[in-house]
């Protein structure tokens, strides 16, 4: 899904987009599938929120609640696949509306409506029988084309509606964490170990690994000399640290960025 925020350092996210997606792994036959809901800030590729649980509306609602709790309570732009985040967003970024009484019959029941500044866009991908992508459609669920365009205008890096950042992160999760690879013997027998491993992998991605798309030129006259770049991690792009951390520093520092 999409929206925007930072982990421990809370900042104004009403102008930032955050993506959220999910990765799945069967933990044990008696527990069924274990899903990790992932919320990412596209401008910095920072993994903002993780939530582990079943793929249900209740868990999706809890995930959106974590996003709101770790932010400034403003309504950012969310982008997701065509799943039921629509109801989950209404739970935390909506209000009760009481329709006026028409004068006859029973009083109408209150209904939940989105806040005026909430923007939510669904990315719907159509694939052929072989799984190849044929078409991508965008559906604005909450907000207007003008309000969505205004958010992208103020964003630094992400200028279009997409879920590519979270999909890329999901692929890296599976590459780096054998517990997420399908049809292997690396599954976790207990959910607590499965969740802890994913949480640690997310911290490694945020604090120790530099992202090529986040590097900045530090050469004053780059046109005259060979440009030099400062490679940055997502946490550096968020202003949380000033240099990449080693695994040892990460373990001893133990930043409280994940629930």
mmCIF file of C-alpha atoms in Angstrom:
data_model
loop_
_atom_site.group_PDB
_atom_site.id
_atom_site.type_symbol
_atom_site.label_atom_id
_atom_site.label_comp_id
_atom_site.label_asym_id
_atom_site.label_seq_id
_atom_site.Cartn_x
_atom_site.Cartn_y
_atom_site.Cartn_z
ATOM 1 C CA UNK A 1 0.000 0.000 0.000
ATOM 2 C CA UNK A 2 1.166 3.530 -0.252
ATOM 3 C CA UNK A 3 1.546 6.443 2.075
ATOM 4 C CA UNK A 4 4.379 8.367 3.665
ATOM 5 C CA UNK A 5 6.117 8.610 7.093
ATOM 6 C CA UNK A 6 9.358 7.951 8.967
ATOM 7 C CA UNK A 7 10.127 5.518 11.779
ATOM 8 C CA UNK A 8 11.286 7.003 15.091
ATOM 9 C CA UNK A 9 11.647 10.508 13.714
ATOM 10 C CA UNK A 10 8.097 11.686 13.190
ATOM 11 C CA UNK A 11 7.590 14.209 10.437
ATOM 12 C CA UNK A 12 4.886 15.696 8.297
ATOM 13 C CA UNK A 13 3.815 13.023 5.839
ATOM 14 C CA UNK A 14 0.757 14.645 4.371
ATOM 15 C CA UNK A 15 2.834 15.410 1.272
ATOM 16 C CA UNK A 16 4.624 12.108 0.982
ATOM 17 C CA UNK A 17 3.553 8.828 -0.489
ATOM 18 C CA UNK A 18 4.040 5.543 1.225
ATOM 19 C CA UNK A 19 3.754 2.204 -0.368
ATOM 20 C CA UNK A 20 2.565 -0.864 1.306
ATOM 21 C CA UNK A 21 2.584 -4.356 0.085
ATOM 22 C CA UNK A 22 2.764 -7.852 1.459
ATOM 23 C CA UNK A 23 5.052 -10.876 1.353
ATOM 24 C CA UNK A 24 3.754 -14.330 2.284
ATOM 25 C CA UNK A 25 5.232 -17.493 3.759
ATOM 26 C CA UNK A 26 3.663 -20.648 5.099
ATOM 27 C CA UNK A 27 5.003 -21.079 8.629
ATOM 28 C CA UNK A 28 3.334 -24.308 9.624
ATOM 29 C CA UNK A 29 0.379 -26.373 8.527
ATOM 30 C CA UNK A 30 -1.566 -25.563 11.680
ATOM 31 C CA UNK A 31 -0.985 -21.810 11.333
ATOM 32 C CA UNK A 32 -1.518 -21.381 7.610
ATOM 33 C CA UNK A 33 -0.030 -18.484 5.677
ATOM 34 C CA UNK A 34 1.909 -15.780 7.497
ATOM 35 C CA UNK A 35 1.793 -12.383 5.829
ATOM 36 C CA UNK A 36 3.996 -9.368 6.392
ATOM 37 C CA UNK A 37 2.361 -6.053 5.549
ATOM 38 C CA UNK A 38 5.051 -3.599 4.411
ATOM 39 C CA UNK A 39 4.787 0.198 4.366
ATOM 40 C CA UNK A 40 7.523 2.057 2.466
ATOM 41 C CA UNK A 41 8.347 5.722 1.891
ATOM 42 C CA UNK A 42 9.063 5.948 -1.855
ATOM 43 C CA UNK A 43 11.167 9.125 -1.647
ATOM 44 C CA UNK A 44 13.731 7.373 0.557
ATOM 45 C CA UNK A 45 12.896 3.639 0.139
ATOM 46 C CA UNK A 46 12.633 3.594 3.931
ATOM 47 C CA UNK A 47 10.670 0.689 5.394
ATOM 48 C CA UNK A 48 8.346 2.614 7.659
ATOM 49 C CA UNK A 49 5.979 -0.003 9.036
ATOM 50 C CA UNK A 50 5.811 -3.781 9.266
ATOM 51 C CA UNK A 51 2.933 -5.852 10.528
ATOM 52 C CA UNK A 52 2.760 -9.638 10.693
ATOM 53 C CA UNK A 53 -0.438 -11.660 10.628
ATOM 54 C CA UNK A 54 -3.019 -13.359 8.479
ATOM 55 C CA UNK A 55 -4.252 -11.850 5.237
ATOM 56 C CA UNK A 56 -7.497 -10.529 6.665
ATOM 57 C CA UNK A 57 -9.284 -7.207 6.900
ATOM 58 C CA UNK A 58 -8.698 -7.161 10.650
ATOM 59 C CA UNK A 59 -4.918 -7.411 10.200
ATOM 60 C CA UNK A 60 -4.937 -4.839 7.391
ATOM 61 C CA UNK A 61 -6.801 -2.453 9.697
ATOM 62 C CA UNK A 62 -4.217 -3.025 12.433
ATOM 63 C CA UNK A 63 -1.453 -2.319 9.904
ATOM 64 C CA UNK A 64 -2.993 1.017 8.893
ATOM 65 C CA UNK A 65 -3.375 1.818 12.587
ATOM 66 C CA UNK A 66 0.371 1.349 13.071
ATOM 67 C CA UNK A 67 1.077 3.713 10.184
ATOM 68 C CA UNK A 68 -1.102 6.375 11.770
ATOM 69 C CA UNK A 69 0.320 5.845 15.266
ATOM 70 C CA UNK A 70 3.898 6.325 14.024
ATOM 71 C CA UNK A 71 3.097 9.505 12.130
ATOM 72 C CA UNK A 72 1.726 12.987 12.682
ATOM 73 C CA UNK A 73 -1.860 11.730 12.221
ATOM 74 C CA UNK A 74 -2.166 13.518 8.868
ATOM 75 C CA UNK A 75 -3.645 11.717 5.873
ATOM 76 C CA UNK A 76 -0.932 10.980 3.297
ATOM 77 C CA UNK A 77 -1.328 9.500 -0.151
ATOM 78 C CA UNK A 78 -1.745 5.732 -0.056
ATOM 79 C CA UNK A 79 -1.191 3.487 -3.072
ATOM 80 C CA UNK A 80 -1.761 -0.263 -3.064
ATOM 81 C CA UNK A 81 -2.927 -3.185 -5.129
ATOM 82 C CA UNK A 82 -6.651 -3.888 -5.429
ATOM 83 C CA UNK A 83 -7.014 -5.348 -1.965
ATOM 84 C CA UNK A 84 -9.364 -4.276 0.846
ATOM 85 C CA UNK A 85 -7.363 -1.377 2.253
ATOM 86 C CA UNK A 86 -10.354 0.767 1.373
ATOM 87 C CA UNK A 87 -12.206 -0.350 4.510
ATOM 88 C CA UNK A 88 -9.051 -0.373 6.618
ATOM 89 C CA UNK A 89 -8.300 3.242 5.704
ATOM 90 C CA UNK A 90 -11.830 4.339 6.544
ATOM 91 C CA UNK A 91 -11.400 2.907 10.030
ATOM 92 C CA UNK A 92 -8.453 5.183 10.841
ATOM 93 C CA UNK A 93 -8.742 8.032 8.340
ATOM 94 C CA UNK A 94 -12.505 8.413 8.253
ATOM 95 C CA UNK A 95 -15.350 9.884 10.267
ATOM 96 C CA UNK A 96 -18.988 9.079 10.941
ATOM 97 C CA UNK A 97 -21.494 10.916 8.778
ATOM 98 C CA UNK A 98 -25.144 11.150 9.828
ATOM 99 C CA UNK A 99 -27.424 11.667 6.807
ATOM 100 C CA UNK A 100 -30.180 14.233 7.416
ATOM 101 C CA UNK A 101 -33.588 12.945 8.428
ATOM 102 C CA UNK A 102 -36.069 13.108 5.555
ATOM 103 C CA UNK A 103 -39.078 13.346 7.870
ATOM 104 C CA UNK A 104 -40.511 9.903 7.204
ATOM 105 C CA UNK A 105 -39.620 6.461 8.474
ATOM 106 C CA UNK A 106 -36.628 5.590 10.581
ATOM 107 C CA UNK A 107 -33.634 7.821 11.071
ATOM 108 C CA UNK A 108 -30.865 6.831 8.618
ATOM 109 C CA UNK A 109 -27.884 4.998 10.022
ATOM 110 C CA UNK A 110 -24.539 6.756 10.278
ATOM 111 C CA UNK A 111 -22.003 5.766 7.655
ATOM 112 C CA UNK A 112 -18.236 6.039 7.505
ATOM 113 C CA UNK A 113 -16.771 8.554 5.041
ATOM 114 C CA UNK A 114 -13.111 9.454 4.329
ATOM 115 C CA UNK A 115 -11.507 12.603 5.677
ATOM 116 C CA UNK A 116 -11.265 15.456 3.201
ATOM 117 C CA UNK A 117 -7.460 15.197 2.868
ATOM 118 C CA UNK A 118 -7.291 11.413 2.386
ATOM 119 C CA UNK A 119 -5.951 10.239 -0.984
ATOM 120 C CA UNK A 120 -5.980 6.557 -1.898
ATOM 121 C CA UNK A 121 -5.102 5.087 -5.290
ATOM 122 C CA UNK A 122 -5.317 1.446 -6.359
ATOM 123 C CA UNK A 123 -2.900 0.009 -8.911
ATOM 124 C CA UNK A 124 -4.601 -2.813 -10.813
ATOM 125 C CA UNK A 125 -2.388 -5.024 -12.970
ATOM 126 C CA UNK A 126 -3.834 -7.272 -15.656
ATOM 127 C CA UNK A 127 -1.820 -10.343 -16.661
ATOM 128 C CA UNK A 128 -2.232 -12.984 -19.338
ATOM 129 C CA UNK A 129 -2.463 -16.738 -18.805
ATOM 130 C CA UNK A 130 1.314 -17.019 -18.561
ATOM 131 C CA UNK A 131 1.520 -14.308 -15.907
ATOM 132 C CA UNK A 132 2.990 -11.643 -18.166
ATOM 133 C CA UNK A 133 1.910 -8.071 -17.541
ATOM 134 C CA UNK A 134 -0.520 -6.761 -20.151
ATOM 135 C CA UNK A 135 -2.025 -3.618 -18.705
ATOM 136 C CA UNK A 136 -1.870 -1.346 -15.647
ATOM 137 C CA UNK A 137 -4.917 0.616 -14.530
ATOM 138 C CA UNK A 138 -5.115 3.295 -11.841
ATOM 139 C CA UNK A 139 -8.251 3.847 -9.819
ATOM 140 C CA UNK A 140 -8.584 6.805 -7.444
ATOM 141 C CA UNK A 141 -10.698 5.533 -4.545
ATOM 142 C CA UNK A 142 -10.429 8.539 -2.222
ATOM 143 C CA UNK A 143 -9.469 12.049 -3.262
ATOM 144 C CA UNK A 144 -9.460 13.756 -6.644
ATOM 145 C CA UNK A 145 -7.012 13.754 -9.577
ATOM 146 C CA UNK A 146 -6.041 17.300 -8.602
ATOM 147 C CA UNK A 147 -5.275 16.428 -4.969
ATOM 148 C CA UNK A 148 -3.272 13.345 -5.997
ATOM 149 C CA UNK A 149 -1.285 15.368 -8.540
ATOM 150 C CA UNK A 150 -0.515 17.968 -5.872
ATOM 151 C CA UNK A 151 1.027 15.311 -3.610
ATOM 152 C CA UNK A 152 3.291 14.065 -6.401
ATOM 153 C CA UNK A 153 4.245 17.631 -7.264
ATOM 154 C CA UNK A 154 5.615 18.117 -3.753
ATOM 155 C CA UNK A 155 7.360 14.726 -3.599
ATOM 156 C CA UNK A 156 11.127 14.589 -4.142
ATOM 157 C CA UNK A 157 11.598 11.237 -5.845
ATOM 158 C CA UNK A 158 8.328 9.488 -6.602
ATOM 159 C CA UNK A 159 6.404 11.370 -9.286
ATOM 160 C CA UNK A 160 3.974 8.723 -10.557
ATOM 161 C CA UNK A 161 1.421 6.321 -9.141
ATOM 162 C CA UNK A 162 3.041 2.910 -8.717
ATOM 163 C CA UNK A 163 3.862 0.119 -6.284
ATOM 164 C CA UNK A 164 7.292 -0.607 -7.739
ATOM 165 C CA UNK A 165 9.194 0.298 -4.569
ATOM 166 C CA UNK A 166 7.373 -2.130 -2.333
ATOM 167 C CA UNK A 167 7.483 -4.859 -4.997
ATOM 168 C CA UNK A 168 11.242 -4.383 -5.268
ATOM 169 C CA UNK A 169 11.576 -4.603 -1.491
ATOM 170 C CA UNK A 170 9.497 -7.793 -1.415
ATOM 171 C CA UNK A 171 11.872 -9.366 -3.925
ATOM 172 C CA UNK A 172 14.878 -8.359 -1.820
ATOM 173 C CA UNK A 173 13.228 -9.799 1.275
ATOM 174 C CA UNK A 174 12.907 -13.161 -0.458
ATOM 175 C CA UNK A 175 16.461 -12.990 -1.816
ATOM 176 C CA UNK A 176 17.998 -12.239 1.580
ATOM 177 C CA UNK A 177 15.697 -14.188 3.883
ATOM 178 C CA UNK A 178 15.363 -17.920 3.212
ATOM 179 C CA UNK A 179 12.326 -18.080 5.483
ATOM 180 C CA UNK A 180 10.356 -16.285 2.776
ATOM 181 C CA UNK A 181 11.406 -18.484 -0.139
ATOM 182 C CA UNK A 182 8.539 -20.635 -1.307
ATOM 183 C CA UNK A 183 8.690 -24.441 -1.352
ATOM 184 C CA UNK A 184 11.867 -24.833 0.705
ATOM 185 C CA UNK A 185 12.808 -26.411 4.027
ATOM 186 C CA UNK A 186 13.779 -23.021 5.474
ATOM 187 C CA UNK A 187 10.355 -22.292 6.921
ATOM 188 C CA UNK A 188 9.927 -21.208 10.552
ATOM 189 C CA UNK A 189 8.099 -23.546 12.867
ATOM 190 C CA UNK A 190 7.222 -20.695 15.221
ATOM 191 C CA UNK A 191 5.845 -17.331 14.170
ATOM 192 C CA UNK A 192 7.938 -15.411 16.705
ATOM 193 C CA UNK A 193 11.199 -16.440 15.005
ATOM 194 C CA UNK A 194 9.771 -15.807 11.555
ATOM 195 C CA UNK A 195 8.671 -12.281 12.484
ATOM 196 C CA UNK A 196 11.924 -11.444 14.289
ATOM 197 C CA UNK A 197 14.013 -12.470 11.277
ATOM 198 C CA UNK A 198 11.990 -10.260 8.927
ATOM 199 C CA UNK A 199 12.179 -7.331 11.361
ATOM 200 C CA UNK A 200 15.964 -7.660 11.492
ATOM 201 C CA UNK A 201 16.213 -7.890 7.697
ATOM 202 C CA UNK A 202 14.205 -4.665 7.437
ATOM 203 C CA UNK A 203 16.597 -2.898 9.820
ATOM 204 C CA UNK A 204 19.563 -4.077 7.753
ATOM 205 C CA UNK A 205 17.941 -2.654 4.605
ATOM 206 C CA UNK A 206 17.211 0.653 6.333
ATOM 207 C CA UNK A 207 20.474 1.236 8.183
ATOM 208 C CA UNK A 208 23.350 -0.714 6.621
ATOM 209 C CA UNK A 209 22.732 -1.055 2.875
ATOM 210 C CA UNK A 210 23.229 1.871 0.549
ATOM 211 C CA UNK A 211 20.732 2.437 -2.230
ATOM 212 C CA UNK A 212 22.104 3.532 -5.610
ATOM 213 C CA UNK A 213 19.029 5.617 -6.252
ATOM 214 C CA UNK A 214 19.675 7.684 -3.111
ATOM 215 C CA UNK A 215 23.278 8.755 -3.800
ATOM 216 C CA UNK A 216 23.989 12.480 -3.997
ATOM 217 C CA UNK A 217 26.777 14.323 -5.811
ATOM 218 C CA UNK A 218 29.243 15.938 -3.396
ATOM 219 C CA UNK A 219 31.629 17.405 -6.012
ATOM 220 C CA UNK A 220 31.207 21.219 -6.203
ATOM 221 C CA UNK A 221 32.145 21.411 -9.899
ATOM 222 C CA UNK A 222 30.937 18.094 -11.228
ATOM 223 C CA UNK A 223 31.037 19.379 -14.809
ATOM 224 C CA UNK A 224 34.805 20.003 -14.620
ATOM 225 C CA UNK A 225 35.970 17.042 -12.570
ATOM 226 C CA UNK A 226 35.029 13.426 -12.126
ATOM 227 C CA UNK A 227 31.954 13.607 -9.907
ATOM 228 C CA UNK A 228 32.085 12.056 -6.470
ATOM 229 C CA UNK A 229 29.005 10.712 -4.791
ATOM 230 C CA UNK A 230 27.927 10.049 -1.257
ATOM 231 C CA UNK A 231 26.153 6.721 -1.100
ATOM 232 C CA UNK A 232 23.282 6.723 1.343
ATOM 233 C CA UNK A 233 21.080 4.232 3.120
ATOM 234 C CA UNK A 234 17.321 4.841 3.404
ATOM 235 C CA UNK A 235 17.840 5.912 7.027
ATOM 236 C CA UNK A 236 20.414 8.476 5.892
ATOM 237 C CA UNK A 237 17.965 9.805 3.316
ATOM 238 C CA UNK A 238 15.443 10.180 6.142
ATOM 239 C CA UNK A 239 17.964 12.097 8.252
ATOM 240 C CA UNK A 240 18.073 9.478 11.013
ATOM 241 C CA UNK A 241 21.811 8.696 10.759
ATOM 242 C CA UNK A 242 24.805 10.348 9.085
ATOM 243 C CA UNK A 243 26.666 7.222 7.906
ATOM 244 C CA UNK A 244 25.839 3.586 7.136
ATOM 245 C CA UNK A 245 25.916 1.339 10.182
ATOM 246 C CA UNK A 246 27.771 -1.943 10.323
ATOM 247 C CA UNK A 247 25.911 -5.047 11.438
ATOM 248 C CA UNK A 248 27.753 -4.825 14.774
ATOM 249 C CA UNK A 249 26.742 -1.191 15.248
ATOM 250 C CA UNK A 250 23.179 -2.063 14.309
ATOM 251 C CA UNK A 251 23.009 -4.885 16.849
ATOM 252 C CA UNK A 252 24.473 -2.783 19.659
ATOM 253 C CA UNK A 253 22.501 0.321 18.793
ATOM 254 C CA UNK A 254 19.217 -1.531 18.404
ATOM 255 C CA UNK A 255 17.182 1.356 16.987
ATOM 256 C CA UNK A 256 13.581 1.026 18.058
ATOM 257 C CA UNK A 257 12.131 1.479 14.597
ATOM 258 C CA UNK A 258 9.877 -1.523 14.377
ATOM 259 C CA UNK A 259 6.977 -2.600 16.590
#
